[in-house]
Amino acid sequence: MNDNSVIETNETQPIARICGEPLLEIPQDLYIPPDALEVFLDTFQGPLDLLLYLIRKHNLNILDIPMAELTQQYMTYVGMMRVDQLELAAEYLLMTALLIEIKSRMLLPNPKTETEEEHDPRAELVRRLLEYEQMKHAATRINELPQAGRDFSVIQIWVEQQAAAQLPNIDMDDLRNAWMAILTRAKINRHHQIKRETLSVRAYMSQVLRDLRGRDQVEFYDLFAPAATVAEVVVTFLAVLELVKELLLEISQSLDSGIIYVRSIDVAQSA
Amino acid sequence: MSAPLMSLNQLDTSDTLTPEKTQRILEAVLLTTSEPLPINELRKLFNLELSATVLSKLLEEIREKWRDSGVELVSIASGWRFQTKADIQPYLERLTPPKAPRYSRAVLETLAIIAYRQPVTRGDIEEIRGVSVSGSVLKALTTRGWIEAIGHRNVPGKPALFATTQHFLNDLNLRSLEELPPLEEMKSLIDSNEKNSDLPFEVPEAHD
Amino acid sequence: MSAPLMSLNQLDTSDTLTPEKTQRILEAVLLTTSEPLPINELRKLFNLELSATVLSKLLEEIREKWRDSGVELVSIASGWRFQTKADIQPYLERLTPPKAPRYSRAVLETLAIIAYRQPVTRGDIEEIRGVSVSGSVLKALTTRGWIEAIGHRNVPGKPALFATTQHFLNDLNLRSLEELPPLEEMKSLIDSNEKNSDLPFEVPEAHD
């Protein structure tokens, strides 16, 4: 069978004849040691890659592919891989079918009604092979470009982080919102009762405890600042009473009209 | 692959390791690494062929060379590293304004409870919020200097009593706790909100 | 906070912005930032008081100044950045094993098709390569930040359309896609009867 006869009209016909001859025998490199097959299969990216390899390896004219030889070689490779039961991508088998189809179409008489180029059954395969080869080369070139992390590294020196600047800031609205969320939730969960008290008393309660911190006891009068306003005195007094009520303070007076002492009942501290 | 070019260069430099080349490598490597590199690590660059003394001398020279720039080579406990000088920091911040982090809803609510109900124990806070308060929340506020333990309540377990600090008032531009939004006002806000049935449940930007 | 000192310095520098000071700031900031900085971003350093032209000139001067060192200032897709020269990389790898993956042919070919034919669907890639494209290949490129889905083709199944990213250009030191190596002419491919020039046998590199 002679593939070249079918494509006489092709402009590259003479070259094809020259190329065709030596390829009639199976190339020596076709023998592959069985244990190399797996590596081999990994090496090819698919049927197009394998075909390109065969074409380039044997210096075939890609515009005038001798389909018989190429198909035979391709099938030998694929056959070897199948014998060894290597997992072969379905695409390889599909390509076998395509190659055989092209080969047989080339044996059919050439209908005169259409232009020759359109009717070379190999045209589409050649187009795909060339497009794939183009991308394959492009991939190699991209891989040759210097690559960050592989061929060079990006400079980044240490910067002192300002811990303080990273802290969140809040304002009164944040607090207001937070508190309103709590209240709203508490209203819905009826069992939580939020007592409303004047803030100033709570603030002074903290202040009194602070004053007592680290001290065994203080005289009652010392809790009141000399410059305190009447309101402040009242609030402080209320704070002390509240603290006593909450068992945070203990007030003692050993003698009638004697000195009144205030002690913090802070067992953790006095222990 | 640019292997040929690179191996040429590599050969070139490793064959004749002049002080200039050594310095050039040291400088580039230190600029690439934000972690400090100890001398022993740097010796690996030259397959341990250069002594620590030689490297120290070269590093001192590099440090000197950079003296007037906005970047300095420093030797700290864990090794050598380049870092920006303090006067560059403000410029860096012009590029990337430090994005303001936000406190989680848990932190804000805990703070609000401590502010309005002080002194309170962790248990008090949990009762009001209806959920447990993680230690990290109290720690965040304590570290920030906004709350402190001012004593312990005399009940089993002796829980610490928390109150807000002067620092908290300063940071919020308040002269006293009385300047916080009064609770009464908020009560009526909530009531009116309920009528409008658009509850302020959000406390919107709550991330933990 | 070292605020007082810093603001003093800041005043100092911004009051009298000599070319030397400007360069010093530019250099330090670029050494600190791993992301490439576009001129417009760099102008913010000086409150937009310096024109892009002035900054470009200063940047060129800095580039010139670094010429003989192991580090270079480059202008790529997203802006200016400092990076090591290729001959430094082998030394860096003596300290830390290389982190950047070496890609398999499947990954590289997929990348090339996306780069030169974008936007493309997975189906387009499979058609060109003649084999199915595994999800791990696209994932490797997406994770690296080199490709992204930029939309969907309006055909049944609405397949995602992939394109390369700015980050891809940055990592390959390119300013734009036009700087990619030009595709070979079909004619030269047809003519190329050079034998075995691209034999795939040596290739088995890391697989994705």
XYZ file of C-alpha atoms in Angstrom:
687
model
C 0.000 0.000 0.000
C 1.268 3.413 -0.844
C -0.121 6.416 0.972
C 1.775 8.856 -1.165
C -0.150 7.948 -4.269
C -3.352 9.254 -2.802
C -2.069 12.742 -2.285
C -0.480 13.471 -5.573
C -2.072 16.864 -5.745
C -0.403 18.009 -2.552
C 2.185 20.692 -3.172
C 4.813 18.978 -1.022
C 4.495 15.737 -2.886
C 8.115 15.382 -4.061
C 9.514 15.696 -0.567
C 7.100 13.094 0.649
C 8.428 10.586 -1.805
C 11.953 11.152 -0.648
C 10.996 10.753 2.928
C 8.769 7.813 2.422
C 11.338 5.318 1.261
C 13.612 4.748 4.263
C 10.653 4.579 6.588
C 9.319 1.401 5.125
C 11.276 -0.590 7.669
C 10.443 -0.434 11.342
C 12.931 1.862 13.063
C 15.302 0.288 15.542
C 14.310 2.557 18.348
C 10.936 0.929 18.381
C 12.191 -1.696 20.754
C 11.652 -0.529 24.300
C 12.653 -2.590 27.310
C 9.459 -3.600 29.108
C 10.410 -1.955 32.394
C 10.884 1.311 30.575
C 7.346 1.340 29.328
C 5.882 2.926 32.407
C 8.400 5.739 32.297
C 7.705 5.985 28.627
C 4.008 6.351 29.143
C 4.600 9.030 31.764
C 6.867 10.789 29.366
C 4.261 11.420 26.744
C 1.565 13.904 27.416
C -0.894 12.061 25.208
C -1.446 10.696 21.714
C -0.550 14.020 20.045
C 2.719 14.113 21.940
C 3.515 10.543 20.950
C 2.677 11.222 17.309
C 4.816 14.325 17.276
C 7.642 12.354 18.775
C 7.385 9.726 16.050
C 7.189 12.339 13.318
C 10.126 14.362 14.573
C 12.133 11.318 15.507
C 11.910 9.931 12.013
C 12.166 13.241 10.329
C 8.822 12.886 8.598
C 7.352 15.745 6.654
C 4.518 16.898 8.787
C 2.668 18.256 5.765
C 2.850 14.929 4.022
C 2.669 12.317 6.708
C 3.054 8.739 5.483
C -0.002 7.488 7.274
C 0.709 3.781 6.948
C 4.079 3.977 8.682
C 2.960 6.401 11.299
C -0.111 4.377 12.127
C 1.861 1.202 12.318
C 4.452 2.653 14.633
C 1.864 4.294 16.789
C -0.031 1.051 17.115
C 3.115 -0.829 18.001
C 3.736 1.516 20.943
C 0.157 1.439 22.083
C 0.034 -2.325 21.632
C 3.114 -2.816 23.810
C 1.626 -0.700 26.491
C -1.591 -2.649 26.412
C 0.195 -5.985 26.565
C 1.860 -4.807 29.739
C -1.534 -3.802 31.017
C -0.407 -0.312 31.750
C -3.250 2.000 32.333
C -3.633 3.658 29.005
C -5.633 6.812 28.618
C -8.649 6.330 26.401
C -7.316 9.107 24.189
C -4.584 6.786 22.897
C -7.150 4.298 21.652
C -9.275 7.017 20.149
C -6.259 8.229 18.253
C -5.647 4.714 16.929
C -9.144 4.742 15.512
C -8.619 8.175 13.995
C -5.329 7.183 12.362
C -6.876 4.090 10.835
C -9.791 6.122 9.601
C -7.543 8.689 7.949
C -5.481 5.946 6.404
C -8.503 4.241 4.893
C -9.995 7.487 3.642
C -6.789 8.187 1.820
C -7.212 4.935 -0.060
C -10.590 6.014 -1.399
C -10.876 7.673 -4.791
C -10.641 11.450 -4.674
C -13.932 13.161 -5.484
C -13.193 15.797 -8.104
C -15.931 18.196 -7.096
C -14.106 19.711 -4.163
C -10.769 21.381 -3.714
C -7.886 19.120 -2.902
C -6.705 20.804 0.227
C -10.000 20.470 1.948
C -10.009 16.863 1.164
C -6.718 15.775 2.499
C -8.003 13.609 5.359
C -4.829 14.409 7.262
C -5.352 18.156 7.330
C -7.162 18.335 10.632
C -4.667 16.022 12.322
C -1.772 18.089 11.006
C -3.393 21.267 12.253
C -3.808 19.784 15.710
C -0.272 18.439 15.752
C 1.171 21.805 14.815
C -0.967 23.697 17.286
C 0.017 21.295 20.026
C 3.672 21.506 19.115
C 3.485 25.271 19.181
C 2.103 25.212 22.710
C 4.553 22.558 23.759
C 7.437 24.775 22.722
C 5.807 27.758 24.348
C 5.573 25.801 27.595
C 9.298 25.107 27.452
C 10.055 28.776 26.865
C 7.822 29.886 29.708
C 9.608 27.429 31.927
C 12.895 29.010 30.889
C 11.825 32.452 32.059
C 13.214 33.420 35.427
C 10.670 32.448 38.021
C 10.121 33.976 41.449
C 11.153 31.562 44.146
C 13.012 29.321 41.724
C 15.490 31.604 40.003
C 15.296 34.668 42.177
C 13.786 35.742 45.462
C 11.833 38.784 46.374
C 13.396 41.099 48.906
C 11.547 41.698 52.100
C 13.357 42.866 55.143
C 12.066 42.959 58.655
C 9.830 45.817 59.715
C 9.202 46.692 63.302
C 5.530 46.270 64.005
C 4.102 48.865 66.253
C 2.135 46.855 68.747
C 0.264 49.852 70.075
C -0.914 50.976 66.676
C -2.463 47.580 66.060
C -4.863 47.743 68.988
C -8.511 48.370 68.242
C -10.021 51.603 69.332
C -13.518 52.027 70.564
C -15.689 54.976 71.335
C -18.731 55.618 73.402
C -21.037 54.483 70.661
C -19.416 51.069 70.675
C -20.094 50.774 74.366
C -23.597 52.096 73.959
C -24.316 49.566 71.242
C -22.833 46.739 73.233
C -24.867 47.624 76.251
C -28.032 47.991 74.240
C -27.468 44.587 72.720
C -27.145 43.131 76.167
C -30.279 44.866 77.387
C -32.253 43.842 74.365
C -31.232 40.260 74.803
C -31.961 40.401 78.496
C -35.425 41.745 77.807
C -36.121 38.814 75.574
C -34.687 36.305 77.999
C -36.977 37.461 80.776
C -35.163 35.595 83.485
C -32.273 38.021 83.274
C -33.057 41.106 85.219
C -30.892 44.078 84.752
C -31.164 46.299 87.757
C -30.881 49.906 87.000
C -28.703 51.793 89.354
C -27.096 55.107 89.216
C -23.777 54.743 87.593
C -22.059 57.020 90.029
C -22.627 54.634 92.907
C -21.015 51.789 90.996
C -18.115 54.000 90.032
C -17.540 54.977 93.632
C -17.805 51.366 94.710
C -14.824 50.626 92.514
C -13.028 53.626 93.886
C -13.559 52.581 97.509
C -12.303 49.084 96.815
C -9.299 50.535 95.099
C -8.568 52.725 98.092
C -8.721 49.724 100.351
C -6.540 47.585 98.174
C -3.373 46.525 99.905
C -4.443 48.054 103.170
C -5.604 46.201 106.176
C -8.310 48.672 107.058
C -8.979 52.383 106.836
C -10.857 54.768 108.924
C -14.305 55.411 107.671
C -13.689 59.137 107.348
C -10.635 58.590 105.218
C -12.872 57.243 102.515
C -14.157 60.761 101.945
C -11.906 63.158 100.194
C -11.571 66.438 102.066
C -12.532 68.397 98.980
C -15.518 66.222 98.180
C -18.789 67.892 97.300
C -21.928 67.018 99.164
C -23.095 64.940 96.228
C -19.845 63.041 96.187
C -20.053 62.386 99.914
C -23.553 61.050 99.513
C -22.616 58.848 96.588
C -19.573 57.545 98.380
C -21.665 56.706 101.385
C -24.178 54.896 99.205
C -21.300 53.045 97.581
C -20.019 51.894 100.957
C -23.466 50.701 101.969
C -23.824 48.836 98.685
C -20.423 47.216 99.185
C -21.413 46.103 102.644
C -24.606 44.717 101.252
C -22.664 42.801 98.633
C -20.389 41.451 101.362
C -17.389 43.215 99.951
C -16.837 45.471 102.915
C -16.948 45.033 106.606
C -17.543 47.961 108.906
C -16.627 47.747 112.546
C -16.747 49.990 115.512
C -15.400 48.611 118.752
C -16.613 51.380 120.998
C -19.640 53.567 120.990
C -18.677 56.748 119.172
C -15.288 55.211 118.584
C -13.413 55.101 115.313
C -15.260 53.343 112.558
C -13.043 51.044 110.547
C -13.704 49.792 107.079
C -12.098 46.571 105.914
C -12.205 44.976 102.569
C -13.446 41.420 102.787
C -11.035 40.252 100.191
C -10.031 36.864 101.426
C -7.816 36.166 98.469
C -5.865 39.276 99.256
C -5.645 38.986 103.010
C -4.878 35.294 102.948
C 15.351 25.853 31.895
C 17.960 28.464 32.493
C 20.246 25.917 34.042
C 23.280 26.673 31.883
C 23.363 30.329 32.772
C 22.924 29.698 36.441
C 25.492 27.012 36.777
C 27.950 29.248 34.974
C 27.383 32.000 37.466
C 27.550 29.602 40.325
C 30.805 28.172 39.188
C 32.101 31.613 38.681
C 31.347 32.793 42.189
C 32.264 29.671 44.091
C 35.539 29.246 42.319
C 36.972 32.581 43.292
C 35.407 33.778 46.481
C 36.772 37.278 46.765
C 35.758 39.396 49.763
C 33.652 41.514 47.390
C 31.744 38.519 46.144
C 31.285 37.158 49.631
C 29.913 40.490 50.754
C 27.641 40.667 47.748
C 26.171 37.247 48.581
C 25.854 37.992 52.291
C 24.076 41.242 51.589
C 21.615 39.732 49.109
C 20.843 36.756 51.340
C 20.262 38.948 54.385
C 17.983 41.227 52.393
C 15.938 38.230 51.295
C 15.366 36.809 54.732
C 13.302 38.668 57.267
C 14.323 36.165 59.938
C 17.632 36.909 61.687
C 20.447 34.683 60.468
C 23.094 33.535 62.951
C 26.705 33.417 61.815
C 26.678 29.627 61.848
C 23.817 29.644 59.410
C 25.565 32.191 57.204
C 28.670 30.000 57.111
C 26.615 27.372 55.286
C 26.400 29.785 52.372
C 30.071 29.177 51.775
C 30.087 25.487 52.672
C 31.632 26.391 56.038
C 34.796 27.446 54.250
C 34.822 30.866 55.875
C 35.363 31.305 59.595
C 32.941 33.098 61.883
C 35.579 35.768 62.398
C 35.897 36.490 58.710
C 32.137 36.658 58.308
C 31.749 38.950 61.314
C 34.248 41.311 59.823
C 32.443 41.339 56.488
C 29.105 41.864 58.213
C 30.536 44.829 60.087
C 31.661 46.270 56.783
C 28.195 45.837 55.321
C 26.714 47.478 58.378
C 29.043 50.407 57.922
C 28.198 50.683 54.254
C 24.475 50.968 55.039
C 24.927 53.477 57.825
C 23.381 56.448 56.058
C 20.504 54.641 54.396
C 16.964 54.098 55.611
C 17.785 50.510 56.384
C 20.240 49.095 58.881
C 21.966 45.805 59.436
C 21.632 44.851 63.077
C 22.940 42.014 65.173
C 20.374 40.773 67.639
C 20.235 37.753 69.905
C 19.234 35.316 67.190
C 21.497 36.656 64.492
C 21.874 39.320 61.836
C 19.099 40.960 59.939
C 18.278 44.060 57.951
C 15.507 46.255 59.253
C 14.097 49.668 58.497
C 15.098 52.548 60.674
C 12.432 54.089 62.856
C 12.112 57.225 60.743
C 10.940 55.151 57.759
C 7.982 53.732 59.634
C 5.702 56.750 59.184
C 6.225 56.574 55.436
C 5.358 52.903 55.356
C 2.133 53.702 57.115
C 1.225 56.161 54.408
C 1.263 53.273 51.974
C -0.697 50.828 54.015
C -2.664 52.595 56.671
C -2.777 50.052 59.467
C -6.257 48.680 59.134
C -8.084 49.346 62.338
C -8.733 46.061 64.049
C -11.963 45.764 65.942
C -12.873 44.157 69.192
C -15.287 41.281 69.104
C -18.801 41.634 70.360
C -17.830 39.520 73.389
C -15.081 41.967 74.331
C -17.263 45.035 73.844
C -20.148 43.652 75.830
C -17.893 42.522 78.630
C -16.343 45.956 78.736
C -19.756 47.600 78.785
C -20.880 45.422 81.666
C -17.743 46.153 83.635
C -18.093 49.858 82.935
C -21.719 50.123 83.958
C -21.932 47.526 86.684
C -18.527 47.663 88.305
C -17.219 46.081 90.333
C -18.272 42.777 88.856
C -16.987 39.244 88.824
C -16.687 37.062 85.800
C -19.761 35.235 87.052
C -21.744 38.498 87.073
C -20.739 39.169 83.510
C -21.687 35.679 82.450
C -25.049 35.984 84.106
C -25.820 39.214 82.341
C -24.567 38.074 78.962
C -26.100 34.653 79.311
C -22.969 33.007 77.989
C -19.625 32.106 79.456
C -16.851 34.654 79.198
C -13.591 33.303 77.919
C -10.406 34.136 79.746
C -8.995 35.674 76.598
C -11.687 38.355 76.635
C -10.772 39.515 80.137
C -7.096 39.189 79.287
C -7.510 41.396 76.208
C -9.110 44.106 78.304
C -6.609 43.746 81.135
C -3.650 43.838 78.761
C -5.092 46.911 77.176
C -5.122 48.474 80.627
C -8.828 49.206 80.468
C -9.921 46.953 83.321
C -8.269 45.644 86.441
C -9.052 43.328 89.300
C -9.577 45.523 92.293
C -10.392 42.844 94.852
C -12.189 39.588 95.380
C -15.745 38.856 96.386
C -16.033 36.870 99.547
C -17.914 33.919 98.160
C -16.697 30.397 97.395
C -13.945 30.529 94.815
C -13.143 34.123 95.739
C -13.783 35.487 92.270
C -11.918 38.615 91.249
C -13.847 41.864 91.020
C -13.229 43.868 87.876
C -13.511 47.590 87.405
C -12.521 49.995 84.680
C -9.365 52.039 85.017
C -8.391 55.643 84.631
C -6.606 54.619 81.459
C -9.934 53.462 80.053
C -11.435 56.898 80.704
C -8.434 58.568 79.115
C -8.597 56.401 76.031
C -12.276 57.172 75.594
C -11.789 60.856 76.264
C -13.990 60.759 79.301
C -13.421 62.690 82.454
C -15.448 60.303 84.551
C -17.710 57.292 84.257
C -20.699 59.590 84.541
C -19.942 60.768 81.049
C -20.802 57.370 79.674
C -24.196 57.325 77.946
C -26.754 57.094 80.741
C -28.555 53.812 81.064
C -31.977 55.483 81.305
C -31.600 56.978 77.891
C -30.710 53.620 76.474
C -33.650 51.978 78.119
C -36.016 54.290 76.322
C -34.109 53.802 73.101
C -34.627 50.097 73.355
C -38.287 50.487 74.174
C -38.851 52.693 71.167
C -36.882 50.325 69.036
C -39.081 47.522 70.112
C -42.085 49.426 69.011
C -40.509 49.965 65.644
C -39.529 46.343 65.752
C -36.157 47.014 64.253
C -34.136 45.709 67.068
C -30.572 46.803 67.323
C -29.548 43.201 67.587
C -26.720 43.790 65.294
C -23.856 45.368 67.153
C -22.912 44.984 63.589
C -19.233 44.406 63.096
C -18.951 41.559 65.527
C -16.016 39.364 64.755
C -14.242 37.342 67.321
C 5.421 54.005 71.378
C 8.362 55.893 70.080
C 5.988 58.435 68.677
C 7.727 61.622 69.796
C 10.991 60.677 68.165
C 9.285 59.549 65.021
C 7.167 62.563 64.512
C 10.249 64.711 64.948
C 11.988 62.762 62.238
C 8.949 62.873 60.086
C 8.765 66.616 60.331
C 12.410 66.774 59.594
C 12.201 64.769 56.400
C 8.981 66.098 55.033
C 10.028 69.673 55.591
C 13.088 69.458 53.424
C 12.628 66.724 50.887
C 15.970 66.642 49.165
C 16.504 64.158 46.349
C 18.835 62.235 48.668
C 16.188 61.910 51.341
C 13.557 60.950 48.813
C 15.812 58.256 47.440
C 16.622 57.024 50.910
C 12.918 56.667 51.692
C 12.086 55.034 48.369
C 14.865 52.542 48.772
C 13.956 51.592 52.324
C 10.271 51.266 51.540
C 10.917 49.092 48.493
C 13.260 46.877 50.487
C 10.554 46.433 53.072
C 7.691 45.565 50.771
C 7.544 42.252 48.950
C 4.624 43.316 46.783
C 5.595 45.389 43.760
C 4.752 49.063 44.268
C 3.382 51.094 41.359
C 4.500 54.682 40.974
C 1.089 55.945 41.999
C 1.423 54.094 45.247
C 4.930 55.412 45.785
C 3.692 58.954 45.297
C 1.615 58.528 48.435
C 4.850 58.338 50.385
C 5.342 62.014 49.684
C 1.698 63.022 49.936
C 1.536 63.148 46.133
C 3.870 66.128 46.162
C 6.302 64.508 43.745
C 5.383 63.778 40.152
C 5.544 60.338 38.575
C 8.333 61.631 36.341
C 10.477 62.725 39.251
C 9.951 59.413 41.019
C 10.747 57.419 37.882
C 13.989 59.290 37.554
C 14.904 58.608 41.173
C 13.970 54.946 40.800
C 16.214 54.662 37.783
C 19.023 56.154 39.834
C 18.441 53.620 42.584
C 18.421 50.854 40.009
C 21.718 52.091 38.675
C 23.205 52.295 42.145
C 22.388 48.639 42.816
C 23.670 47.415 39.484
C 26.720 45.550 40.779
C 25.118 44.039 43.845
C 23.376 40.708 44.233
C 20.049 42.473 44.312
C 18.289 44.400 41.575
C 15.445 46.849 41.371
C 13.067 45.783 38.608
C 9.951 47.259 37.078
C 7.346 44.590 36.401
C 3.630 44.336 35.779
C 2.450 45.663 39.124
C 5.246 48.110 39.783
C 8.729 48.268 41.230
C 10.333 45.743 43.515
C 13.709 44.541 44.685
C 14.684 40.955 43.973
C 17.819 38.870 44.036
C 19.735 38.200 40.881
C 19.680 34.667 39.525
C 23.186 33.859 40.735
C 22.153 34.374 44.361
C 19.448 31.716 44.301
C 21.791 28.712 44.602
C 23.227 30.234 47.769
C 19.785 30.817 49.236
C 19.002 27.189 48.591
C 21.948 26.183 50.716
C 20.148 27.780 53.642
C 16.590 26.752 52.895
C 15.455 24.067 50.498
C 13.728 25.551 47.445
C 10.086 26.224 48.060
C 8.932 26.940 44.549
C 7.555 23.832 42.875
C 8.993 22.556 39.611
C 6.038 21.947 37.406
C 5.263 18.897 35.326
C 4.878 19.176 31.590
C 1.121 18.844 32.004
C 1.090 21.946 34.196
C 3.446 23.904 31.967
C 1.566 23.094 28.784
C -1.727 24.014 30.401
C -0.181 27.265 31.589
C 1.148 28.035 28.113
C -2.244 27.435 26.521
C -3.939 29.685 29.059
C -1.264 32.357 28.670
C -1.328 32.475 24.868
C -4.940 31.648 24.157
C -6.745 33.255 27.087
C -9.493 33.209 27.971
C -9.942 29.478 27.525
C -12.074 26.759 29.037
C -10.838 23.444 30.277
C -12.372 21.939 27.133
C -10.269 24.241 24.931
C -7.129 23.144 26.754
C -8.041 19.492 26.408
C -8.651 19.893 22.741
C -5.247 21.415 22.133
C -3.400 18.934 24.307
C -5.378 15.942 23.089
C -5.819 14.593 26.604
C -8.043 15.342 29.537
C -6.750 17.950 31.969
C -6.805 16.757 35.538
C -8.284 19.016 38.163
C -5.005 18.944 40.068
C -3.253 20.690 37.180
C -5.643 23.636 37.223
C -5.563 23.653 40.999
C -1.760 23.836 41.068
C -1.870 26.924 38.847
C -4.741 28.508 40.718
C -3.097 27.936 44.083
C 0.073 29.526 42.808
C -2.056 32.522 41.895
C -1.015 32.337 38.259
C -4.424 31.687 36.721
C -7.974 32.523 37.692
C -11.480 31.957 36.405
C -12.614 35.273 34.969
C -16.074 34.250 33.796
C -18.036 31.534 32.082
C -18.592 30.777 28.434
C -22.224 30.952 27.503
C -22.570 27.387 26.283
C -24.219 24.393 27.941
C -22.528 23.663 31.239
C -21.266 27.257 31.499
C -17.607 26.230 31.657
C -15.251 28.571 33.474
C -12.952 30.740 31.375
C -9.380 30.864 32.615
C -6.878 33.657 32.219
C -3.473 34.435 33.683
C -3.159 36.899 36.532
C -1.052 39.934 37.286
C 0.722 37.790 39.846
C 1.797 35.435 37.066
C 3.437 38.342 35.272
C 5.104 39.492 38.476
C 6.475 36.051 39.244
C 7.922 35.810 35.752
C 9.378 39.306 35.825
C 7.153 40.491 33.005
C 5.490 43.848 32.584
C 2.747 42.570 30.295
C 1.631 39.507 28.362
C 3.303 40.953 25.290
C 6.621 40.271 26.944
C 5.997 36.531 26.850
C 8.253 34.746 24.363
C 6.564 35.068 20.963
C 4.873 31.940 19.668
C 6.776 30.134 16.996
C 5.471 30.661 13.498
C 3.662 27.677 12.093
C 6.015 27.876 9.161
C 9.090 27.381 11.285
C 7.430 24.460 13.000
C 6.720 22.885 9.632
C 10.229 23.507 8.472
C 11.773 22.275 11.641
C 13.165 18.939 10.848
C 15.784 19.331 13.507
C 16.021 15.939 14.992
C 15.104 15.114 18.539
C 15.651 18.656 19.629
C 12.808 18.357 22.055
C 12.898 14.726 22.927
C 10.675 14.197 25.854
C 12.702 11.438 27.388
C 14.737 13.405 29.835
C 11.776 15.309 31.117
C 10.274 13.370 34.013
C 10.266 16.177 36.510
C 8.111 16.675 39.483
C 4.555 15.766 38.745
C 1.794 17.951 39.901
